[in-house]
Coordinates of C-alpha atoms in Angstrom, one line a residue:
M1114 CA 9.1 76.1 104.5
A1115 CA 11.8 73.7 105.8
S1116 CA 9.2 71.1 106.8
A1117 CA 7.4 71.3 103.4
S1118 CA 10.7 70.9 101.5
E1119 CA 11.6 67.9 103.7
H1120 CA 8.1 66.4 103.0
L1121 CA 8.4 66.8 99.3
T1122 CA 11.9 65.3 99.4
T1123 CA 10.6 62.2 101.3
E1124 CA 7.6 61.8 99.0
A1125 CA 9.8 62.0 96.0
V1126 CA 12.1 59.3 97.4
C1127 CA 9.1 57.0 98.3
R1128 CA 7.6 57.5 94.8
R1129 CA 10.9 56.5 93.2
A1130 CA 11.1 53.3 95.3
M1131 CA 7.5 52.6 94.3
K1132 CA 8.3 53.0 90.6
V1133 CA 11.1 50.4 91.0
A1134 CA 8.7 47.9 92.7
V1135 CA 6.0 48.4 90.0
S1136 CA 8.5 47.9 87.2
L1137 CA 9.7 44.7 88.9
M1138 CA 6.1 43.4 89.1
C1139 CA 5.6 44.2 85.4
T1140 CA 8.8 42.4 84.5
E1141 CA 7.6 39.3 86.4
A1142 CA 4.2 39.5 84.6
G1143 CA 6.0 39.2 81.3
F1144 CA 6.2 42.8 80.1
A1145 CA 9.5 43.9 78.6
L1146 CA 8.7 47.6 77.9
A1147 CA 6.3 50.1 79.5
E1148 CA 5.4 53.7 78.8
D1149 CA 5.8 56.3 81.5
A1150 CA 2.1 57.1 81.5
A1151 CA 1.2 53.5 82.2
L1152 CA 3.8 53.2 84.9
E1153 CA 2.5 56.4 86.6
T1154 CA -1.1 55.0 86.5
L1155 CA 0.0 51.7 88.1
I1156 CA 2.0 53.6 90.7
E1157 CA -1.1 55.7 91.6
M1158 CA -3.1 52.5 92.0
V1159 CA -0.6 50.8 94.2
I1160 CA -0.2 53.9 96.4
S1161 CA -4.0 54.1 96.8
F1162 CA -4.2 50.4 97.7
L1163 CA -1.5 50.7 100.3
T1164 CA -3.0 53.9 101.7
E1165 CA -6.4 52.2 102.1
L1166 CA -4.8 49.1 103.6
G1167 CA -3.0 51.2 106.2
R1168 CA -6.1 53.3 107.1
S1169 CA -8.2 50.1 107.6
S1170 CA -5.5 48.4 109.7
R1171 CA -5.3 51.5 111.9
A1172 CA -9.0 51.7 112.3
L1173 CA -9.2 48.0 113.4
S1174 CA -6.4 48.4 115.9
E1175 CA -8.1 51.5 117.4
L1176 CA -11.4 49.5 117.5
S1177 CA -9.5 46.9 119.6
C1178 CA -8.3 49.7 122.0
R1179 CA -4.7 49.4 120.7
T1180 CA -2.3 52.0 119.3
E1181 CA -0.1 49.7 117.4
V1182 CA -1.2 47.7 114.3
M1183 CA -0.9 43.9 114.6
P1184 CA -0.6 41.3 111.7
G1185 CA -4.2 40.2 112.4
D1186 CA -5.4 43.7 111.8
V1187 CA -3.6 43.8 108.4
A1188 CA -5.1 40.3 107.4
L1189 CA -8.6 41.4 108.4
A1190 CA -8.2 44.6 106.4
L1191 CA -7.1 42.6 103.3
I1192 CA -10.2 40.3 103.7
E1193 CA -12.5 43.3 103.9
M1194 CA -10.8 44.7 100.7
G1195 CA -11.6 41.5 98.9
Q1196 CA -8.1 40.1 98.7
R1197 CA -7.0 36.4 99.2
I1198 CA -4.4 35.9 101.9
D1199 CA -3.3 32.4 100.7
E1200 CA -2.2 33.9 97.4
L1201 CA -0.1 36.4 99.2
V1202 CA 1.6 33.7 101.3
S1203 CA 2.4 31.6 98.2
Y1204 CA 3.7 34.7 96.4
A1205 CA 6.1 35.4 99.4
K1206 CA 7.3 31.8 99.5
S1207 CA 8.0 31.6 95.7
T1208 CA 11.6 31.9 94.6
K1209 CA 11.0 33.3 91.1
H1210 CA 11.5 36.9 91.9
N1211 CA 13.6 39.3 89.8
V1212 CA 15.9 41.6 91.7
F1213 CA 17.0 45.0 90.3
I1214 CA 20.6 45.5 91.2
P1215 CA 21.0 49.0 92.5
P1216 CA 23.7 51.1 90.7
G1217 CA 27.0 50.8 92.4
H1218 CA 28.4 53.7 94.3
A1219 CA 31.4 55.4 92.9
P1220 CA 34.4 55.1 95.2
Q1221 CA 34.6 58.2 97.4
Q1222 CA 37.7 60.2 96.6
P1223 CA 39.8 61.0 99.7
P1224 CA 40.1 64.6 100.5
P1225 CA 43.4 66.1 99.2
R1226 CA 46.1 66.3 101.7
I1227 CA 47.2 69.7 102.7
L1228 CA 50.9 70.3 102.8
Q1229 CA 51.9 71.2 106.4
V1230 CA 55.1 73.1 106.9
G1231 CA 56.5 72.9 110.4
E1232 CA 54.6 72.1 113.6
K1233 CA 51.4 74.0 114.4
K1234 CA 51.4 75.9 117.7
G1235 CA 48.7 75.5 120.2
H1236 CA 46.6 78.3 121.7
P1237 CA 48.1 80.4 124.5
T1238 CA 46.4 80.4 127.8
H1239 CA 44.3 83.6 127.1
I1240 CA 42.7 82.1 123.9
P1241 CA 39.9 79.6 124.4
D1242 CA 40.1 76.2 122.7
Y1243 CA 36.9 76.5 120.6
L1244 CA 38.6 79.1 118.4
P1245 CA 40.2 77.9 115.2
S1246 CA 43.9 76.9 115.4
F1247 CA 46.7 78.9 114.1
P1248 CA 47.8 78.5 110.5
D1249 CA 51.2 77.1 109.5
P1250 CA 54.1 79.0 111.2
H1251 CA 55.7 80.0 107.8
T1252 CA 52.6 82.1 107.0
Y1253 CA 53.1 84.6 109.8
I1254 CA 56.6 84.1 111.2
T1255 CA 59.5 85.8 109.4
T1256 CA 62.2 83.5 108.3
S1257 CA 65.5 84.5 106.7
T1258 CA 66.0 83.1 103.2
H1259 CA 69.6 84.1 102.7
K1260 CA 72.7 82.2 103.8
A1261 CA 74.6 83.1 106.8
P1262 CA 77.7 85.2 106.0
M1263 CA 81.0 83.4 106.2
T1264 CA 83.0 84.4 109.2
E1265 CA 85.8 81.8 109.1
Y1266 CA 89.2 83.3 108.3
K1267 CA 90.3 80.7 105.8
L1268 CA 87.0 80.9 103.8
V1269 CA 87.0 84.7 103.7
R1270 CA 90.6 84.8 102.5
E1271 CA 89.9 82.2 99.8
K1272 CA 86.8 84.1 98.6
A1273 CA 88.7 87.4 98.5
A1274 CA 91.6 85.8 96.6
S1275 CA 89.2 84.3 94.0
Q1276 CA 87.4 87.6 93.6
K1277 CA 90.6 89.4 93.1
R1278 CA 91.8 86.8 90.6
D1279 CA 88.5 87.1 88.6
V1280 CA 88.7 90.9 88.5
E1281 CA 92.3 90.9 87.3
R1282 CA 91.5 88.3 84.7
A1283 CA 88.5 90.3 83.4
L1284 CA 90.5 93.5 83.3
T1285 CA 93.3 91.8 81.4
R1286 CA 90.9 90.5 78.8
F1287 CA 89.3 93.9 78.5
I1288 CA 92.6 95.6 77.9
A1289 CA 93.7 92.9 75.5
K1290 CA 90.5 93.3 73.4
T1291 CA 90.5 97.1 73.4
G1292 CA 94.2 97.9 73.3
E1293 CA 97.2 96.8 71.4
T1294 CA 98.3 93.2 71.8
E1295 CA 101.1 91.0 70.8
S1296 CA 100.8 87.3 69.8
L1297 CA 103.1 84.4 70.7
F1298 CA 102.2 82.6 67.4
Q1299 CA 102.5 84.1 64.0
D1300 CA 99.8 81.9 62.4
D1301 CA 97.0 82.8 64.8
P1302 CA 97.2 86.3 66.1
Y1303 CA 94.2 85.8 68.4
A1304 CA 95.6 82.9 70.3
F1305 CA 97.2 83.8 73.7
P1306 CA 97.2 87.6 73.2
L1307 CA 99.6 89.6 75.3
I1308 CA 99.3 93.2 76.3
A1309 CA 101.8 95.2 74.3
N1310 CA 104.4 96.9 76.4
R1311 CA 104.7 100.6 75.5
P1312 CA 108.1 102.1 76.4
K1313 CA 108.0 105.5 78.1
P1314 CA 110.9 108.0 78.0
L1315 CA 110.5 109.2 81.5
P1316 CA 108.7 106.5 83.5
Y1317 CA 109.5 108.0 86.9
L1318 CA 107.4 111.1 86.2
E1319 CA 104.2 109.2 86.9
S1320 CA 105.1 108.6 90.5
L1321 CA 106.1 112.3 91.0
L1322 CA 103.1 113.9 89.3
P1323 CA 99.6 113.9 91.0
K1324 CA 97.0 111.6 89.5
D1325 CA 93.8 113.6 90.1
E1326 CA 92.7 116.5 87.8
E1327 CA 92.2 119.0 90.6
G1328 CA 95.8 118.5 91.8
T1329 CA 97.2 118.9 88.3
A1330 CA 95.3 122.2 87.9
Q1331 CA 96.5 123.5 91.2
D1332 CA 100.1 122.5 90.4
E1333 CA 100.0 124.2 87.0
E1334 CA 98.8 127.4 88.7
A1335 CA 101.4 127.3 91.4
R1336 CA 104.2 126.1 89.1
I1337 CA 107.4 128.0 89.5
P1338 CA 108.7 129.4 86.2
G1339 CA 112.1 128.3 85.0
P1340 CA 115.1 130.5 84.3
G1341 CA 114.2 130.7 80.6
E1342 CA 110.5 131.4 81.1
R1343 CA 109.0 134.8 81.7
T1344 CA 105.9 135.4 83.6
A1345 CA 103.0 137.5 82.5
A1346 CA 104.0 140.3 84.9
T1347 CA 107.4 140.5 83.2
Q1348 CA 106.0 140.4 79.7
A1349 CA 103.3 143.0 80.4
P1350 CA 104.3 146.7 79.9
P1351 CA 104.9 148.8 83.0
P1352 CA 101.7 150.5 84.2
S1353 CA 101.4 154.2 83.5
P1354 CA 101.9 156.5 86.5
P1355 CA 98.6 157.8 87.9
P1356 CA 97.8 161.4 87.3
D1357 CA 97.5 162.2 91.0
T1358 CA 99.9 161.1 93.7
P1359 CA 98.3 158.9 96.3
T1360 CA 97.7 160.1 99.8
K1361 CA 99.0 158.6 103.0
A1362 CA 95.7 156.8 103.7
E1363 CA 95.8 155.2 100.2
N1364 CA 99.4 154.1 100.7
K1365 CA 98.5 152.5 104.0
S1366 CA 95.6 150.5 102.5
L1367 CA 97.8 149.3 99.6
N1368 CA 100.4 148.1 102.1
D1369 CA 97.8 146.3 104.1
S1370 CA 96.4 144.5 101.0
K1371 CA 100.0 143.4 100.1
T1372 CA 100.6 142.0 103.5
E1373 CA 97.3 140.1 103.4
A1374 CA 98.2 138.6 100.0
N1375 CA 101.6 137.5 101.3
E1376 CA 100.0 135.9 104.3
T1377 CA 97.5 134.0 102.1
E1378 CA 100.3 132.8 99.9
S1379 CA 102.3 131.6 102.9
E1380 CA 99.3 129.9 104.3
N1381 CA 98.7 127.9 101.0
P1382 CA 102.0 126.4 100.2
I1383 CA 102.7 124.1 97.2
D1384 CA 101.3 120.6 97.8
N1385 CA 104.0 118.8 95.7
P1386 CA 107.1 118.4 97.8
Y1387 CA 109.3 118.1 94.7
L1388 CA 108.3 121.6 93.5
R1389 CA 108.8 123.4 96.8
A1390 CA 111.7 125.8 97.3
I1391 CA 114.9 124.4 98.7
T1392 CA 115.5 125.2 102.4
M1393 CA 119.1 124.8 103.6
P1394 CA 119.7 123.7 107.2
K1395 CA 121.2 126.3 109.6
L1396 CA 124.5 125.5 111.3
K1397 CA 124.7 126.4 115.0
G1398 CA 128.0 127.4 116.6
V1399 CA 131.5 127.2 115.2
N1400 CA 132.4 125.1 112.3
R1401 CA 133.6 121.7 113.5
K1402 CA 136.8 120.2 112.2
A1403 CA 136.6 116.8 110.7
K1404 CA 138.5 114.1 112.6
W1405 CA 140.6 111.8 110.5

């Protein structure tokens, strides 16, 4: 199949060249236009003439015990076919030949250049050279795309100071937009707004009271009542005496539960140091006299 396709391709190319030659001879004879059927007929006639000329020339060369055709064999074959050689020589020497300029070839576009990143690495010793080369290193080697962190002390301090300044500025603007503000200019209240100062009657209580909610709840539960306040135990009526007197075992269990409750209370003292009970220091020995 491959040889047949090649033969057909070669025959098509030769037939196309023969068509160009026949068209040129028709133009030299004075024809300006020709139909395809007429051209195909002339092409078949020329191909038949050349085939017969070649067969006769080969037969004459083999008759002379030669394998290659000589010019004498071709001339003798033309004479046997009834052609005049002198006309062929004069036709070859004439200068009035038309030439068909073949169509120009389009400039070949260069192949696009492939962008190469980095330098390609060669094969290691255990990989043969006939295998394809490695691709660009950036396709299979991990490279960090982030900047290296700053470790210089001066730059770190400057960055921290700028971040702190930005946070304070944003917080100030947020409080100024959401809370009460005071303006320096009466005409434009929105120019240079200042956070309004709210006076508090007891400002020192904020430093004494805990800030978290859990601590405030525990402090409220463990808060010591004042002299004017009464606890729930004092306000509640006294319990009615039980109908039956408790036994010794019951009294012992009640005492044990009371001692355990006292121990748990002593283990969990009040967290706020300002609300603890006052403890006076104990003086050792005899009272010392002050020296003037």
